[in-house]
Amino acid sequence: MDRSRLERVFQEEQARFVLRNPRSRALWERARAHMPAGVPMPWMTRYPGPFPLFLSRAWGARVQDVDGHTYLDFALGDTGAMTGHSPEAVVGELQAQLAQGLTAMLPTEDGIKVAEELHRRFGLPFWQFTLSATDANRTALRIARALTGRPKVLVFHGCYHGTVDEAFVALEGGVPRSRRGNLGPPVDPLLTTKVVEWNDLEAVEEALAPGDVAALLTEPALTNVGIVHPAPGFLEGLRALTRRYGTLLILDETHTLSAGPGGCTRRFGLDPDIVTLGKALASGVPLGAYGLSREVAEAYAERMAGPHADTAGVGGTLAANPFSLRAARLTLERVLTEEAFARMEALAVRFQEGVESVIRGRGLPWHVTRLGARVEYLFRPTPARNGSQALEGQDPLLDPLIHLYLLNRGVLLTPFHNMALISPATTEEMVDRHTELFAEAAGVIAEAA
Ligand code: PMP
């Protein structure tokens, strides 16, 4: 592949982006006076243009920028809006809740309904709520350390679980290291964490065998280095090994909820000790959750029963507020329903088949993979088996080039990698428009090759 020609195509797309978006550019320049890098949250610099698009509004599976361009949104706020933006079935009633109290640090009946429904979906009988998936994971790790009396956590190379200190480790040349970019860790994460490759049960056993690991924290399929599926028997192996060595199994279903109403836990019949959730659970209103097995919940409740529930390092003033819980109840009852997931998955299959036909038609050494309503293309010929292989399949030029090419023509993909998510508001026409543009982009890339 002629990289310099591709580089030139990328420059042309950058120039096109700048011409198309004068208002976003002006806002970004103004923002730089009072926000580092001109953004309110650092990840927003990770979109492919020289500056981010500024949003004017978002609805259904569409977003509109301040220059008036409308985009088909397959990023959906990196899963926060998997429900579609501001779903009518939720926001109508939420408006009433807006006028009836936003936060009071008192429980509401909605919380019980959400816990009952999550029990029905995931099988775990006890639930608690946070403001983010990050905080659900952070708390799950505290609980695991408290109950096991062990200091360490095991994660997989290429994982992401939010801004959880213990999970910021990676393998470099097979050697565990603090993850690149890890800003000011409280302690060297190698003191708190072991890291091994996904789909390697031998390495997992070796890490668990010394008996110092409180929890294995993992997604049931990796989704943050591209989608990396578990090999047959891998998840069962994790369950058997964690039981054998007295380690709690925490499944982070924040993204893998795309596999269905009860995430992978229900779809694959898994039996974790703790499940964590967040992002789309309340249609984008901040909410995280962690579900506990009866055994874990009973031991946890015993610890929390004393006078120190507010200084345990668990919970928060705004967590489990009535607004977020009302939003979650409405989301589960009306938006992320069984029927919606069936529709979303059918569209994701259509998306996958469209991309696959382009890749095959052009004979490109790429592949596309899917987990329920989530689809991802990677620049390697076969599905990755672990985080290292998936990372090798990311391309520092092709990734942003395809993103930008699509963005300049009205399609938004998830930044960081080539991931697309289907919402209940996504349509066949939207999926087909992506396929059409992907085919165009692949043509431009193939010509430059
Ligand atoms: N878990 C997973 C699997 C995630 O992908 C993310 C965010 N990308 C999180 C947890 C953290 O979510 P949040 O940033 O909303 O806390």
Short mmCIF file of C-alpha atoms and ligand atoms in Angstrom, two decimals:
data_model
loop_
_atom_site.label_atom_id
_atom_site.label_comp_id
_atom_site.label_asym_id
_atom_site.label_seq_id
_atom_site.Cartn_x
_atom_site.Cartn_y
_atom_site.Cartn_z
CA MET A 1 0.00 0.00 0.00
CA ASP A 2 1.35 3.41 -0.96
CA ARG A 3 1.18 5.19 2.39
CA SER A 4 2.18 8.57 0.98
CA ARG A 5 -0.78 8.51 -1.42
CA LEU A 6 -3.07 7.58 1.43
CA GLU A 7 -1.54 10.39 3.47
CA ARG A 8 -2.40 12.77 0.63
CA VAL A 9 -6.01 11.56 0.55
CA PHE A 10 -6.15 12.14 4.30
CA GLN A 11 -4.85 15.70 3.87
CA GLU A 12 -7.52 16.37 1.26
CA GLU A 13 -10.20 15.09 3.62
CA GLN A 14 -8.83 17.28 6.40
CA ALA A 15 -9.01 20.33 4.12
CA ARG A 16 -12.55 19.40 3.15
CA PHE A 17 -13.48 19.08 6.84
CA VAL A 18 -12.09 22.54 7.63
CA LEU A 19 -14.00 24.13 4.74
CA ARG A 20 -17.24 22.42 5.72
CA ASN A 21 -17.17 23.38 9.38
CA PRO A 22 -16.42 27.10 9.96
CA ARG A 23 -18.72 27.43 12.97
CA SER A 24 -17.29 24.41 14.75
CA ARG A 25 -13.85 25.81 14.09
CA ALA A 26 -14.75 29.22 15.51
CA LEU A 27 -16.22 27.64 18.66
CA TRP A 28 -13.15 25.47 19.08
CA GLU A 29 -10.86 28.48 18.78
CA ARG A 30 -12.92 30.33 21.39
CA ALA A 31 -12.97 27.25 23.65
CA ARG A 32 -9.19 27.02 23.64
CA ALA A 33 -8.98 30.16 25.79
CA HIS A 34 -10.61 28.35 28.70
CA MET A 35 -10.46 24.64 28.04
CA PRO A 36 -7.30 22.60 27.52
CA ALA A 37 -7.20 21.57 23.83
CA GLY A 38 -10.51 23.42 23.35
CA VAL A 39 -12.65 20.59 24.67
CA PRO A 40 -14.56 20.04 27.94
CA MET A 41 -13.38 16.39 28.17
CA PRO A 42 -10.12 15.15 26.71
CA TRP A 43 -11.47 12.23 24.66
CA MET A 44 -13.26 14.73 22.42
CA THR A 45 -9.92 15.45 20.76
CA ARG A 46 -9.89 11.86 19.47
CA TYR A 47 -12.22 12.46 16.51
CA PRO A 48 -10.38 12.46 13.20
CA GLY A 49 -10.66 16.13 12.11
CA PRO A 50 -8.24 18.87 13.18
CA PHE A 51 -10.93 20.09 15.62
CA PRO A 52 -14.09 18.47 16.97
CA LEU A 53 -17.53 19.09 15.53
CA PHE A 54 -19.63 21.07 17.97
CA LEU A 55 -23.05 19.57 18.50
CA SER A 56 -26.24 21.53 18.06
CA ARG A 57 -28.68 18.68 18.73
CA ALA A 58 -29.13 14.93 18.65
CA TRP A 59 -32.29 12.88 18.16
CA GLY A 60 -32.95 9.25 17.33
CA ALA A 61 -29.94 7.96 15.41
CA ARG A 62 -28.94 11.40 14.16
CA VAL A 63 -26.77 14.26 15.35
CA GLN A 64 -26.55 17.76 13.92
CA ASP A 65 -23.56 20.06 14.19
CA VAL A 66 -23.48 23.84 14.56
CA ASP A 67 -22.79 24.24 10.83
CA GLY A 68 -26.13 22.58 10.12
CA HIS A 69 -24.87 19.21 8.85
CA THR A 70 -26.87 16.18 9.91
CA TYR A 71 -25.07 12.88 10.50
CA LEU A 72 -26.24 9.29 10.72
CA ASP A 73 -24.91 8.43 14.14
CA PHE A 74 -23.34 4.99 14.55
CA ALA A 75 -21.17 6.22 17.45
CA LEU A 76 -24.15 6.93 19.69
CA GLY A 77 -21.96 8.66 22.25
CA ASP A 78 -19.71 5.56 22.43
CA THR A 79 -22.73 3.55 23.66
CA GLY A 80 -24.25 6.13 26.03
CA ALA A 81 -27.00 6.66 23.47
CA MET A 82 -27.48 3.04 22.37
CA THR A 83 -31.16 3.76 23.06
CA GLY A 84 -31.11 6.40 20.32
CA HIS A 85 -30.79 10.04 21.41
CA SER A 86 -33.53 11.33 23.71
CA PRO A 87 -35.97 8.48 23.05
CA GLU A 88 -39.49 9.88 23.14
CA ALA A 89 -40.80 7.03 25.30
CA VAL A 90 -38.36 8.13 28.02
CA VAL A 91 -38.02 11.89 27.76
CA GLY A 92 -41.75 12.59 27.75
CA GLU A 93 -42.19 11.20 31.25
CA LEU A 94 -38.79 12.37 32.43
CA GLN A 95 -39.94 15.92 31.92
CA ALA A 96 -42.50 15.37 34.68
CA GLN A 97 -39.75 14.01 36.95
CA LEU A 98 -37.68 17.12 36.25
CA ALA A 99 -40.30 19.13 38.10
CA GLN A 100 -40.61 16.65 40.99
CA GLY A 101 -37.15 16.52 42.46
CA LEU A 102 -33.78 15.64 41.04
CA THR A 103 -31.83 14.47 44.02
CA ALA A 104 -32.75 13.89 47.66
CA MET A 105 -30.56 11.01 48.91
CA LEU A 106 -33.71 9.01 49.63
CA PRO A 107 -34.75 5.80 47.86
CA THR A 108 -37.62 5.67 45.37
CA GLU A 109 -39.83 2.87 44.10
CA ASP A 110 -38.29 3.23 40.63
CA GLY A 111 -35.02 1.87 42.05
CA ILE A 112 -36.78 -1.30 43.18
CA LYS A 113 -38.34 -1.74 39.76
CA VAL A 114 -34.98 -1.33 38.06
CA ALA A 115 -33.37 -3.84 40.43
CA GLU A 116 -36.22 -6.31 39.84
CA GLU A 117 -35.89 -5.98 36.08
CA LEU A 118 -32.10 -6.29 36.14
CA HIS A 119 -32.49 -9.43 38.27
CA ARG A 120 -34.89 -10.84 35.67
CA ARG A 121 -32.45 -10.02 32.86
CA PHE A 122 -29.07 -10.87 34.37
CA GLY A 123 -30.00 -13.40 37.04
CA LEU A 124 -28.10 -11.58 39.81
CA PRO A 125 -30.51 -10.91 42.69
CA PHE A 126 -29.07 -7.74 44.30
CA TRP A 127 -28.32 -4.34 42.71
CA GLN A 128 -26.74 -1.00 43.63
CA PHE A 129 -26.41 2.17 41.61
CA THR A 130 -23.64 4.65 40.80
CA LEU A 131 -23.31 7.56 38.39
CA SER A 132 -21.08 5.81 35.88
CA ALA A 133 -19.84 2.43 34.72
CA THR A 134 -16.40 3.49 35.92
CA ASP A 135 -17.71 3.88 39.42
CA ALA A 136 -19.56 0.56 39.26
CA ASN A 137 -16.27 -1.15 38.37
CA ARG A 138 -14.32 0.74 40.99
CA THR A 139 -16.84 -0.32 43.63
CA ALA A 140 -16.94 -3.92 42.44
CA LEU A 141 -13.17 -4.12 42.93
CA ARG A 142 -13.43 -2.69 46.45
CA ILE A 143 -16.08 -5.25 47.33
CA ALA A 144 -13.96 -8.06 45.93
CA ARG A 145 -10.89 -7.00 47.92
CA ALA A 146 -12.94 -6.57 51.08
CA LEU A 147 -14.60 -9.97 50.83
CA THR A 148 -11.56 -11.99 49.79
CA GLY A 149 -8.93 -10.13 51.82
CA ARG A 150 -6.68 -10.27 48.75
CA PRO A 151 -4.87 -7.32 47.21
CA LYS A 152 -4.75 -7.95 43.45
CA VAL A 153 -6.89 -7.75 40.36
CA LEU A 154 -6.50 -9.64 37.08
CA VAL A 155 -7.41 -8.00 33.75
CA PHE A 156 -6.80 -8.73 30.07
CA HIS A 157 -4.45 -6.91 27.74
CA GLY A 158 -6.44 -4.45 25.64
CA CYS A 159 -9.21 -4.08 28.22
CA TYR A 160 -10.94 -0.85 29.12
CA HIS A 161 -13.19 -0.51 32.16
CA GLY A 162 -13.39 3.26 32.64
CA THR A 163 -10.95 5.42 34.57
CA VAL A 164 -10.31 2.64 37.06
CA ASP A 165 -6.73 2.84 38.29
CA GLU A 166 -6.31 -0.92 38.63
CA ALA A 167 -7.20 -1.54 34.98
CA PHE A 168 -4.57 0.76 33.45
CA VAL A 169 -2.07 -1.94 32.63
CA ALA A 170 -1.02 -3.51 29.37
CA LEU A 171 1.48 -5.97 27.96
CA GLU A 172 4.39 -4.66 25.96
CA GLY A 173 6.35 -7.41 24.27
CA GLY A 174 4.65 -9.76 26.73
CA VAL A 175 5.79 -7.71 29.74
CA PRO A 176 3.20 -6.07 32.05
CA ARG A 177 3.45 -2.28 32.14
CA SER A 178 1.53 0.76 33.23
CA ARG A 179 -0.58 1.65 30.21
CA ARG A 180 0.76 4.30 27.87
CA GLY A 181 -0.68 7.69 28.70
CA ASN A 182 -1.68 6.66 32.25
CA LEU A 183 -1.68 10.05 33.96
CA GLY A 184 -0.42 10.24 37.53
CA PRO A 185 -1.39 6.77 38.79
CA PRO A 186 -1.75 6.70 42.61
CA VAL A 187 0.66 3.77 42.75
CA ASP A 188 2.41 1.77 40.07
CA PRO A 189 -0.50 -0.34 38.76
CA LEU A 190 1.79 -3.37 38.60
CA LEU A 191 1.49 -3.39 42.40
CA THR A 192 -2.26 -3.83 42.17
CA THR A 193 -2.81 -5.70 38.94
CA LYS A 194 -1.83 -8.69 36.85
CA VAL A 195 -2.46 -8.67 33.12
CA VAL A 196 -2.58 -11.55 30.65
CA GLU A 197 -3.78 -12.13 27.09
CA TRP A 198 -7.44 -12.83 26.35
CA ASN A 199 -8.26 -16.43 25.38
CA ASP A 200 -5.23 -17.77 27.26
CA LEU A 201 -6.54 -19.96 30.09
CA GLU A 202 -3.06 -21.18 30.98
CA ALA A 203 -1.91 -17.62 31.66
CA VAL A 204 -5.07 -16.98 33.67
CA GLU A 205 -4.38 -20.04 35.82
CA GLU A 206 -0.80 -19.01 36.36
CA ALA A 207 -1.97 -15.57 37.52
CA LEU A 208 -4.62 -16.96 39.87
CA ALA A 209 -2.65 -19.85 41.32
CA PRO A 210 -0.69 -17.86 43.98
CA GLY A 211 -4.05 -17.04 45.62
CA ASP A 212 -3.54 -13.27 45.81
CA VAL A 213 -6.14 -12.19 43.22
CA ALA A 214 -9.39 -10.78 44.61
CA ALA A 215 -11.16 -10.38 41.28
CA LEU A 216 -10.91 -11.09 37.62
CA LEU A 217 -12.42 -8.05 35.90
CA THR A 218 -13.33 -8.55 32.26
CA GLU A 219 -15.84 -7.92 29.53
CA PRO A 220 -17.40 -11.19 28.31
CA ALA A 221 -16.05 -10.23 24.87
CA LEU A 222 -13.44 -7.49 24.50
CA THR A 223 -14.97 -4.44 22.81
CA ASN A 224 -12.42 -1.73 23.37
CA VAL A 225 -9.71 -2.97 21.00
CA GLY A 226 -12.19 -3.97 18.40
CA ILE A 227 -14.48 -6.85 19.20
CA VAL A 228 -12.55 -9.94 20.31
CA HIS A 229 -14.79 -12.92 20.93
CA PRO A 230 -14.13 -15.60 23.53
CA ALA A 231 -12.88 -18.86 22.03
CA PRO A 232 -15.18 -21.82 22.70
CA GLY A 233 -14.83 -22.82 26.36
CA PHE A 234 -12.89 -19.69 27.38
CA LEU A 235 -15.62 -18.07 29.49
CA GLU A 236 -16.48 -21.42 31.08
CA GLY A 237 -12.78 -21.84 31.81
CA LEU A 238 -12.65 -18.42 33.50
CA ARG A 239 -15.56 -19.39 35.70
CA ALA A 240 -14.03 -22.73 36.65
CA LEU A 241 -10.59 -21.23 37.39
CA THR A 242 -11.91 -18.28 39.40
CA ARG A 243 -13.95 -20.73 41.51
CA ARG A 244 -11.00 -23.04 41.96
CA TYR A 245 -8.72 -20.25 43.20
CA GLY A 246 -11.30 -18.29 45.23
CA THR A 247 -11.30 -15.23 42.93
CA LEU A 248 -14.51 -13.29 42.22
CA LEU A 249 -15.55 -13.04 38.57
CA ILE A 250 -16.71 -9.53 37.61
CA LEU A 251 -18.26 -9.19 34.16
CA ASP A 252 -18.34 -5.64 32.81
CA GLU A 253 -21.39 -5.59 30.53
CA THR A 254 -21.30 -1.84 29.84
CA HIS A 255 -20.67 -2.42 26.12
CA THR A 256 -21.61 -6.08 25.74
CA LEU A 257 -25.18 -5.18 26.63
CA SER A 258 -25.32 -4.97 22.83
CA ALA A 259 -25.60 -8.79 22.88
CA GLY A 260 -29.17 -8.61 24.17
CA PRO A 261 -31.48 -7.51 26.98
CA GLY A 262 -29.41 -9.41 29.57
CA GLY A 263 -26.07 -8.85 27.86
CA CYS A 264 -23.73 -11.79 27.34
CA THR A 265 -24.51 -13.02 30.85
CA ARG A 266 -27.94 -14.15 29.71
CA ARG A 267 -27.11 -14.86 26.09
CA PHE A 268 -24.27 -17.24 26.93
CA GLY A 269 -25.77 -18.47 30.23
CA LEU A 270 -22.89 -17.10 32.34
CA ASP A 271 -22.77 -17.15 36.12
CA PRO A 272 -20.63 -14.22 37.37
CA ASP A 273 -20.31 -13.06 40.98
CA ILE A 274 -20.73 -9.41 39.99
CA VAL A 275 -21.98 -7.68 36.81
CA THR A 276 -21.36 -4.00 36.08
CA LEU A 277 -23.38 -1.73 33.78
CA GLY A 278 -23.61 1.92 32.77
CA LYS A 279 -23.76 4.19 29.74
CA ALA A 280 -27.07 3.39 27.97
CA LEU A 281 -28.85 1.99 31.02
CA ALA A 282 -30.77 5.24 31.54
CA SER A 283 -30.80 6.47 27.91
CA GLY A 284 -27.73 8.61 28.54
CA VAL A 285 -28.80 10.08 31.88
CA PRO A 286 -25.80 9.32 34.11
CA LEU A 287 -26.25 5.96 35.83
CA GLY A 288 -24.12 2.92 36.53
CA ALA A 289 -25.11 -0.29 38.28
CA TYR A 290 -23.56 -3.36 39.84
CA GLY A 291 -25.36 -6.61 40.40
CA LEU A 292 -24.26 -9.03 43.12
CA SER A 293 -24.80 -12.73 43.63
CA ARG A 294 -26.67 -13.63 46.82
CA GLU A 295 -23.48 -14.79 48.51
CA VAL A 296 -21.56 -11.62 47.66
CA ALA A 297 -24.51 -9.38 48.53
CA GLU A 298 -24.96 -10.96 51.95
CA ALA A 299 -21.30 -10.63 52.87
CA TYR A 300 -21.26 -7.07 51.52
CA ALA A 301 -24.41 -6.07 53.41
CA GLU A 302 -22.91 -7.37 56.63
CA ARG A 303 -19.83 -5.16 56.15
CA MET A 304 -21.93 -2.11 55.33
CA ALA A 305 -24.40 -2.50 58.20
CA GLY A 306 -22.32 -0.59 60.77
CA PRO A 307 -21.99 3.16 61.31
CA HIS A 308 -19.51 3.62 58.47
CA ALA A 309 -21.62 3.14 55.34
CA ASP A 310 -20.80 6.70 54.30
CA THR A 311 -17.05 6.32 54.71
CA ALA A 312 -16.59 2.92 53.09
CA GLY A 313 -15.38 4.46 49.84
CA VAL A 314 -18.58 3.31 48.17
CA GLY A 315 -21.48 5.37 46.85
CA GLY A 316 -21.88 9.10 46.22
CA THR A 317 -24.27 11.93 46.95
CA LEU A 318 -25.90 11.99 43.53
CA ALA A 319 -25.75 8.23 42.95
CA ALA A 320 -29.11 6.44 42.69
CA ASN A 321 -30.91 9.77 42.40
CA PRO A 322 -34.62 9.70 41.50
CA PHE A 323 -34.09 11.24 38.06
CA SER A 324 -31.53 8.67 36.89
CA LEU A 325 -33.57 5.79 38.26
CA ARG A 326 -36.78 7.02 36.63
CA ALA A 327 -34.84 7.23 33.35
CA ALA A 328 -33.53 3.67 33.82
CA ARG A 329 -36.97 2.28 34.60
CA LEU A 330 -38.45 3.89 31.49
CA THR A 331 -35.47 2.79 29.37
CA LEU A 332 -35.81 -0.85 30.43
CA GLU A 333 -39.60 -0.90 30.16
CA ARG A 334 -39.95 0.95 26.89
CA VAL A 335 -36.72 1.24 24.89
CA LEU A 336 -34.17 -1.53 25.45
CA THR A 337 -36.84 -4.22 25.18
CA GLU A 338 -36.60 -7.76 23.81
CA GLU A 339 -38.27 -6.63 20.57
CA ALA A 340 -35.93 -3.68 20.19
CA PHE A 341 -32.86 -5.90 20.57
CA ALA A 342 -34.18 -8.30 17.92
CA ARG A 343 -34.60 -5.42 15.46
CA MET A 344 -31.22 -3.91 16.33
CA GLU A 345 -29.45 -7.21 15.83
CA ALA A 346 -31.08 -7.79 12.44
CA LEU A 347 -29.83 -4.37 11.33
CA ALA A 348 -26.37 -5.09 12.70
CA VAL A 349 -26.30 -8.28 10.61
CA ARG A 350 -27.24 -6.18 7.59
CA PHE A 351 -24.43 -3.74 8.44
CA GLN A 352 -21.95 -6.59 8.81
CA GLU A 353 -23.01 -8.24 5.54
CA GLY A 354 -22.73 -4.92 3.70
CA VAL A 355 -19.20 -4.32 4.94
CA GLU A 356 -18.24 -7.94 4.32
CA SER A 357 -19.40 -7.78 0.70
CA VAL A 358 -17.26 -4.67 0.10
CA ILE A 359 -14.20 -6.26 1.72
CA ARG A 360 -14.65 -9.46 -0.30
CA GLY A 361 -15.47 -7.61 -3.52
CA ARG A 362 -12.25 -5.62 -3.31
CA GLY A 363 -10.18 -8.48 -1.95
CA LEU A 364 -9.03 -6.32 0.98
CA PRO A 365 -7.11 -8.00 3.83
CA TRP A 366 -9.67 -6.80 6.38
CA HIS A 367 -12.54 -8.37 8.27
CA VAL A 368 -15.71 -7.38 10.09
CA THR A 369 -16.99 -8.79 13.35
CA ARG A 370 -20.13 -8.35 15.42
CA LEU A 371 -21.55 -8.76 18.91
CA GLY A 372 -25.34 -8.44 18.81
CA ALA A 373 -26.05 -4.84 17.83
CA ARG A 374 -22.36 -3.82 17.70
CA VAL A 375 -20.20 -4.18 14.59
CA GLU A 376 -16.52 -3.49 14.05
CA TYR A 377 -14.11 -3.64 11.13
CA LEU A 378 -10.45 -4.31 11.59
CA PHE A 379 -7.51 -4.09 9.22
CA ARG A 380 -6.36 -7.67 9.43
CA PRO A 381 -7.67 -10.62 7.43
CA THR A 382 -8.97 -12.77 10.28
CA PRO A 383 -10.61 -12.10 13.65
CA ALA A 384 -8.15 -11.28 16.41
CA ARG A 385 -7.72 -13.87 19.14
CA ASN A 386 -6.46 -11.46 21.78
CA GLY A 387 -5.68 -7.84 22.57
CA SER A 388 -2.25 -7.87 20.93
CA GLN A 389 -3.60 -9.14 17.63
CA ALA A 390 -6.49 -6.67 17.74
CA LEU A 391 -4.12 -3.77 18.38
CA GLU A 392 -1.99 -4.85 15.43
CA GLY A 393 -5.17 -4.66 13.32
CA GLN A 394 -5.59 -0.97 14.08
CA ASP A 395 -3.99 1.28 11.51
CA PRO A 396 -2.90 4.79 12.51
CA LEU A 397 -3.68 6.09 9.03
CA LEU A 398 -6.58 3.95 7.75
CA ASP A 399 -8.55 4.36 10.98
CA PRO A 400 -8.78 8.16 10.89
CA LEU A 401 -9.00 8.23 7.09
CA ILE A 402 -12.14 6.10 6.98
CA HIS A 403 -13.64 8.00 9.92
CA LEU A 404 -13.02 11.33 8.28
CA TYR A 405 -14.16 10.20 4.84
CA LEU A 406 -17.47 9.08 6.33
CA LEU A 407 -17.77 12.14 8.56
CA ASN A 408 -17.35 14.50 5.62
CA ARG A 409 -20.26 12.70 3.95
CA GLY A 410 -22.64 12.53 6.88
CA VAL A 411 -21.82 9.36 8.83
CA LEU A 412 -20.36 9.29 12.35
CA LEU A 413 -18.45 6.24 13.64
CA THR A 414 -17.17 5.70 17.19
CA PRO A 415 -13.79 7.35 17.66
CA PHE A 416 -10.83 5.22 18.82
CA HIS A 417 -11.71 2.39 16.41
CA ASN A 418 -14.07 1.46 13.57
CA MET A 419 -17.04 0.56 15.66
CA ALA A 420 -20.69 1.00 14.80
CA LEU A 421 -23.62 0.54 17.09
CA ILE A 422 -27.24 0.10 16.08
CA SER A 423 -30.01 1.74 18.13
CA PRO A 424 -33.76 1.20 18.10
CA ALA A 425 -33.96 4.38 15.99
CA THR A 426 -31.53 3.15 13.31
CA THR A 427 -33.09 2.18 9.96
CA GLU A 428 -32.19 -0.03 6.99
CA GLU A 429 -31.64 3.08 4.87
CA MET A 430 -29.08 4.38 7.36
CA VAL A 431 -27.23 1.07 7.36
CA ASP A 432 -27.25 0.95 3.56
CA ARG A 433 -25.96 4.51 3.34
CA HIS A 434 -23.02 3.49 5.50
CA THR A 435 -22.34 0.49 3.24
CA GLU A 436 -22.42 2.76 0.18
CA LEU A 437 -19.94 5.21 1.71
CA PHE A 438 -17.74 2.44 3.07
CA ALA A 439 -17.57 1.03 -0.47
CA GLU A 440 -16.54 4.47 -1.76
CA ALA A 441 -13.87 4.84 0.93
CA ALA A 442 -12.57 1.33 0.27
CA GLY A 443 -12.38 2.23 -3.44
CA VAL A 444 -10.34 5.34 -2.72
CA ILE A 445 -8.02 3.34 -0.46
CA ALA A 446 -7.68 0.48 -2.97
CA GLU A 447 -6.80 2.96 -5.73
CA ALA A 448 -4.10 4.52 -3.57
CA ALA A 449 -2.69 1.05 -2.88
N1 PMP B 1 -16.63 -0.39 30.91
C1 PMP B 1 -16.45 -0.48 29.59
C2 PMP B 1 -16.41 -1.84 28.97
C3 PMP B 1 -16.30 0.66 28.82
O1 PMP B 1 -16.09 0.54 27.51
C4 PMP B 1 -16.35 1.91 29.46
C5 PMP B 1 -16.20 3.21 28.69
N2 PMP B 1 -15.81 3.14 27.38
C6 PMP B 1 -16.57 1.96 30.82
C7 PMP B 1 -16.70 0.80 31.53
C8 PMP B 1 -16.62 3.25 31.55
O2 PMP B 1 -17.77 3.99 31.26
P1 PMP B 1 -17.85 5.48 31.76
O3 PMP B 1 -16.73 6.22 31.10
O4 PMP B 1 -19.20 5.92 31.30
O5 PMP B 1 -17.74 5.45 33.23
#
